[in-house]
Amino acid sequence: FPVTISTFVETFLTKGVQSVYHDRNFKIRLVVGDRGQRKTLSVRVVETLEGGSVIESDITNGSGGGIRVVVSFLLRVMTILNRGLEPTVFLDENFSAVSPEYLYGLFEVIGELKSEFGFNFLMITQGPRFHKYADSTYKVKSGVCTKQ
């Protein structure tokens, strides 16, 4: 039973999103379409609420900024893994849209990527809450960079 690429990507993204948003029942769904001679791809966020109601929306306009940021991050990771590139990701204030209560789950995902695939992350942030997840931190003040 072969797994299609879209099923693989949906599963990867869904597992990543569920790891971050541990208290929500999110699933990522890809919809491939045609626009004339071109293929299109829509990323959909499906949330099953308590009671069984389902809300589905396009990721670009029906979901919060945090989930878009997480999916974008996971797609970059997937591209690096798929292409055999150096597993280094530069993040410049990337996670400011993610609510504070979900940052722990996000950093758990980052930790797994570091340990399982040898990823390195260089994060630039003004958020002091991130430093506790770093292997090392540096502070830039008045043009001088010092290790903390």
PDB file of N, CA, C and O in Angstrom, residues 24-51:
ATOM      1  N   ARG A  24      -5.504  21.006  21.171  1.00  0.00           N
ATOM      2  CA  ARG A  24      -6.441  21.230  20.065  1.00  0.00           C
ATOM      3  C   ARG A  24      -6.406  20.017  19.160  1.00  0.00           C
ATOM      4  O   ARG A  24      -5.403  19.317  19.076  1.00  0.00           O
ATOM      5  N   ASN A  25      -7.475  19.774  18.453  1.00  0.00           N
ATOM      6  CA  ASN A  25      -7.547  18.624  17.558  1.00  0.00           C
ATOM      7  C   ASN A  25      -7.431  19.107  16.107  1.00  0.00           C
ATOM      8  O   ASN A  25      -8.414  19.168  15.386  1.00  0.00           O
ATOM      9  N   PHE A  26      -6.201  19.477  15.730  1.00  0.00           N
ATOM     10  CA  PHE A  26      -5.929  19.978  14.390  1.00  0.00           C
ATOM     11  C   PHE A  26      -5.456  18.857  13.478  1.00  0.00           C
ATOM     12  O   PHE A  26      -4.779  17.932  13.899  1.00  0.00           O
ATOM     13  N   LYS A  27      -5.789  19.007  12.211  1.00  0.00           N
ATOM     14  CA  LYS A  27      -5.259  18.158  11.160  1.00  0.00           C
ATOM     15  C   LYS A  27      -4.965  19.067   9.978  1.00  0.00           C
ATOM     16  O   LYS A  27      -5.700  20.026   9.731  1.00  0.00           O
ATOM     17  N   ILE A  28      -3.898  18.777   9.270  1.00  0.00           N
ATOM     18  CA  ILE A  28      -3.564  19.537   8.070  1.00  0.00           C
ATOM     19  C   ILE A  28      -3.960  18.703   6.859  1.00  0.00           C
ATOM     20  O   ILE A  28      -3.678  17.512   6.787  1.00  0.00           O
ATOM     21  N   ARG A  29      -4.636  19.353   5.925  1.00  0.00           N
ATOM     22  CA  ARG A  29      -5.088  18.671   4.715  1.00  0.00           C
ATOM     23  C   ARG A  29      -4.606  19.459   3.506  1.00  0.00           C
ATOM     24  O   ARG A  29      -4.708  20.686   3.479  1.00  0.00           O
ATOM     25  N   LEU A  30      -4.047  18.757   2.538  1.00  0.00           N
ATOM     26  CA  LEU A  30      -3.608  19.384   1.294  1.00  0.00           C
ATOM     27  C   LEU A  30      -4.635  19.118   0.210  1.00  0.00           C
ATOM     28  O   LEU A  30      -5.128  17.996   0.076  1.00  0.00           O
ATOM     29  N   VAL A  31      -4.948  20.142  -0.558  1.00  0.00           N
ATOM     30  CA  VAL A  31      -5.899  20.013  -1.657  1.00  0.00           C
ATOM     31  C   VAL A  31      -5.176  20.418  -2.935  1.00  0.00           C
ATOM     32  O   VAL A  31      -4.747  21.561  -3.075  1.00  0.00           O
ATOM     33  N   VAL A  32      -5.023  19.457  -3.839  1.00  0.00           N
ATOM     34  CA  VAL A  32      -4.384  19.711  -5.123  1.00  0.00           C
ATOM     35  C   VAL A  32      -5.482  19.997  -6.128  1.00  0.00           C
ATOM     36  O   VAL A  32      -6.468  19.271  -6.220  1.00  0.00           O
ATOM     37  N   GLY A  33      -5.302  21.070  -6.871  1.00  0.00           N
ATOM     38  CA  GLY A  33      -6.305  21.448  -7.866  1.00  0.00           C
ATOM     39  C   GLY A  33      -5.649  21.800  -9.187  1.00  0.00           C
ATOM     40  O   GLY A  33      -4.436  21.700  -9.346  1.00  0.00           O
ATOM     41  N   ASP A  34      -6.466  22.209 -10.115  1.00  0.00           N
ATOM     42  CA  ASP A  34      -5.995  22.623 -11.428  1.00  0.00           C
ATOM     43  C   ASP A  34      -6.459  24.044 -11.707  1.00  0.00           C
ATOM     44  O   ASP A  34      -7.596  24.408 -11.411  1.00  0.00           O
ATOM     45  N   ARG A  35      -5.579  24.816 -12.268  1.00  0.00           N
ATOM     46  CA  ARG A  35      -5.929  26.153 -12.742  1.00  0.00           C
ATOM     47  C   ARG A  35      -5.367  26.259 -14.146  1.00  0.00           C
ATOM     48  O   ARG A  35      -4.206  26.601 -14.331  1.00  0.00           O
ATOM     49  N   GLY A  36      -6.203  25.859 -15.096  1.00  0.00           N
ATOM     50  CA  GLY A  36      -5.732  25.809 -16.481  1.00  0.00           C
ATOM     51  C   GLY A  36      -4.695  24.703 -16.636  1.00  0.00           C
ATOM     52  O   GLY A  36      -4.947  23.558 -16.326  1.00  0.00           O
ATOM     53  N   GLN A  37      -3.520  25.079 -17.074  1.00  0.00           N
ATOM     54  CA  GLN A  37      -2.425  24.128 -17.287  1.00  0.00           C
ATOM     55  C   GLN A  37      -1.590  23.917 -16.019  1.00  0.00           C
ATOM     56  O   GLN A  37      -0.670  23.120 -16.026  1.00  0.00           O
ATOM     57  N   ARG A  38      -1.881  24.638 -14.958  1.00  0.00           N
ATOM     58  CA  ARG A  38      -1.069  24.588 -13.741  1.00  0.00           C
ATOM     59  C   ARG A  38      -1.782  23.855 -12.615  1.00  0.00           C
ATOM     60  O   ARG A  38      -2.996  23.933 -12.479  1.00  0.00           O
ATOM     61  N   LYS A  39      -0.978  23.194 -11.805  1.00  0.00           N
ATOM     62  CA  LYS A  39      -1.488  22.580 -10.580  1.00  0.00           C
ATOM     63  C   LYS A  39      -1.450  23.619  -9.471  1.00  0.00           C
ATOM     64  O   LYS A  39      -0.562  24.472  -9.420  1.00  0.00           O
ATOM     65  N   THR A  40      -2.410  23.559  -8.584  1.00  0.00           N
ATOM     66  CA  THR A  40      -2.432  24.437  -7.419  1.00  0.00           C
ATOM     67  C   THR A  40      -2.411  23.578  -6.163  1.00  0.00           C
ATOM     68  O   THR A  40      -2.772  22.400  -6.187  1.00  0.00           O
ATOM     69  N   LEU A  41      -1.980  24.168  -5.080  1.00  0.00           N
ATOM     70  CA  LEU A  41      -1.952  23.470  -3.798  1.00  0.00           C
ATOM     71  C   LEU A  41      -2.500  24.399  -2.730  1.00  0.00           C
ATOM     72  O   LEU A  41      -2.039  25.525  -2.581  1.00  0.00           O
ATOM     73  N   SER A  42      -3.477  23.917  -2.015  1.00  0.00           N
ATOM     74  CA  SER A  42      -4.064  24.664  -0.915  1.00  0.00           C
ATOM     75  C   SER A  42      -3.812  23.887   0.374  1.00  0.00           C
ATOM     76  O   SER A  42      -3.996  22.672   0.421  1.00  0.00           O
ATOM     77  N   VAL A  43      -3.343  24.592   1.385  1.00  0.00           N
ATOM     78  CA  VAL A  43      -3.138  23.977   2.696  1.00  0.00           C
ATOM     79  C   VAL A  43      -4.345  24.341   3.549  1.00  0.00           C
ATOM     80  O   VAL A  43      -4.668  25.512   3.730  1.00  0.00           O
ATOM     81  N   ARG A  44      -5.016  23.322   4.064  1.00  0.00           N
ATOM     82  CA  ARG A  44      -6.238  23.504   4.852  1.00  0.00           C
ATOM     83  C   ARG A  44      -5.982  23.081   6.289  1.00  0.00           C
ATOM     84  O   ARG A  44      -5.278  22.112   6.533  1.00  0.00           O
ATOM     85  N   VAL A  45      -6.566  23.812   7.224  1.00  0.00           N
ATOM     86  CA  VAL A  45      -6.512  23.465   8.640  1.00  0.00           C
ATOM     87  C   VAL A  45      -7.887  22.948   9.023  1.00  0.00           C
ATOM     88  O   VAL A  45      -8.897  23.632   8.831  1.00  0.00           O
ATOM     89  N   VAL A  46      -7.917  21.729   9.548  1.00  0.00           N
ATOM     90  CA  VAL A  46      -9.168  21.108   9.967  1.00  0.00           C
ATOM     91  C   VAL A  46      -9.101  20.941  11.485  1.00  0.00           C
ATOM     92  O   VAL A  46      -8.167  20.351  12.009  1.00  0.00           O
ATOM     93  N   GLU A  47     -10.085  21.485  12.184  1.00  0.00           N
ATOM     94  CA  GLU A  47     -10.146  21.331  13.639  1.00  0.00           C
ATOM     95  C   GLU A  47     -11.463  20.665  14.015  1.00  0.00           C
ATOM     96  O   GLU A  47     -12.533  21.126  13.627  1.00  0.00           O
ATOM     97  N   THR A  48     -11.353  19.580  14.762  1.00  0.00           N
ATOM     98  CA  THR A  48     -12.528  18.913  15.286  1.00  0.00           C
ATOM     99  C   THR A  48     -12.728  19.403  16.712  1.00  0.00           C
ATOM    100  O   THR A  48     -11.843  19.260  17.565  1.00  0.00           O
ATOM    101  N   LEU A  49     -13.876  20.007  16.963  1.00  0.00           N
ATOM    102  CA  LEU A  49     -14.185  20.566  18.279  1.00  0.00           C
ATOM    103  C   LEU A  49     -14.834  19.514  19.165  1.00  0.00           C
ATOM    104  O   LEU A  49     -15.300  18.478  18.681  1.00  0.00           O
ATOM    105  N   GLU A  50     -14.871  19.808  20.461  1.00  0.00           N
ATOM    106  CA  GLU A  50     -15.612  18.924  21.360  1.00  0.00           C
ATOM    107  C   GLU A  50     -17.050  18.872  20.878  1.00  0.00           C
ATOM    108  O   GLU A  50     -17.624  19.866  20.481  1.00  0.00           O
ATOM    109  N   GLY A  51     -17.641  17.708  20.886  1.00  0.00           N
ATOM    110  CA  GLY A  51     -18.985  17.540  20.370  1.00  0.00           C
ATOM    111  C   GLY A  51     -19.007  17.090  18.923  1.00  0.00           C
ATOM    112  O   GLY A  51     -20.063  16.794  18.379  1.00  0.00           O
TER     113      GLY A  51
END
